[in-house]
Amino acid sequence: MVWKPGHYLLLALALYSLVVTLGFSLRGRQLASLRQEVGILSQKAALAPEGYVLPLPGACLPTRPENLPGAPRPYRKGVSAGFVFIQGDACVPVVRGMGVVAAFGGEVVRVEGDYKEPSAEEYQRLLEAVRNGASPEQMDLLRGLEVWIRHPDGRTSVYAHLEGPYSGLKVGQRVYRGDPVGYVGSTGLMGGAPRLLFEIWEGEPDRGRFLFQGLEGEELLKQAKAFFRLQ
């Protein structure tokens, strides 16, 4: 069998899934050796055609309407700007602390290391304030702890409701597709099940159009599957 770039890409992604399964918190020679092997394969995979991947290794696109871009959010008379990966609608277990990876290479432009949950009264006041629309600053509060990555194609990806960023991740750092960026959590939700909100914006988040804006149903899923090369 002749190995092609695509084969290296599939093997690299499979190994990343193994790393996530073992847990990002594991330490030792075995994990270090595995990461070194992944690094080598990732370099070879770079020869393959570029494209975005889902931020949870092994996951599929959500299918429930409320977990897709454009889903209504009555509490602020708006819509969701991204995909919500939650237990039972992601094809993989979505548990607190599982690893989140970069969907595409780029520059890290936001890393929130600390997030203080508002009090119940503060949260209620926030929901009241955003009934007729939320400012970018208010959306930051609603999304909880976030990591943003700006990509060479002008898009920005947002990873929200994180429990925390990946250790050592810094603003200005260059990351590659599949690199770890954080851990699934539920910040900004005042409790609730762990989940990952994943948004891709044309330009700066909350100031332009989000990916797949205006699409719905089967057409949205069809285009999303093609975009993430899931077909």
CSV table of C-alpha atoms in Angstrom, one decimal, residues 10 14 17 25 31-32 37 46 49 53 71 86 95 110 126 134 140 151-153 172 200 211 221:
chain,number,residue,atom,x,y,z
A,10,LEU,CA,-6.4,9.9,9.2
A,14,ALA,CA,-6.9,8.7,15.2
A,17,SER,CA,-8.5,10.7,19.6
A,25,SER,CA,-4.0,15.6,32.2
A,31,LEU,CA,2.1,10.2,26.6
A,32,ALA,CA,5.2,12.2,25.6
A,37,GLU,CA,4.6,10.6,17.1
A,46,ALA,CA,0.2,19.1,6.4
A,49,PRO,CA,-5.4,19.5,1.5
A,53,VAL,CA,-12.2,19.7,11.4
A,71,ALA,CA,-31.3,28.2,16.4
A,86,ILE,CA,-23.7,18.1,24.2
A,95,VAL,CA,-18.0,15.1,29.5
A,110,ARG,CA,-8.0,35.3,23.1
A,126,LEU,CA,-27.9,40.1,32.4
A,134,ALA,CA,-26.7,41.5,23.2
A,140,ASP,CA,-18.6,37.3,26.2
A,151,HIS,CA,-7.3,31.8,10.8
A,152,PRO,CA,-5.4,32.8,7.6
A,153,ASP,CA,-8.7,32.8,5.6
A,172,GLY,CA,-0.2,35.4,19.9
A,200,ILE,CA,-16.9,30.3,13.2
A,211,LEU,CA,-20.7,30.6,9.3
A,221,LEU,CA,-26.3,20.1,7.6
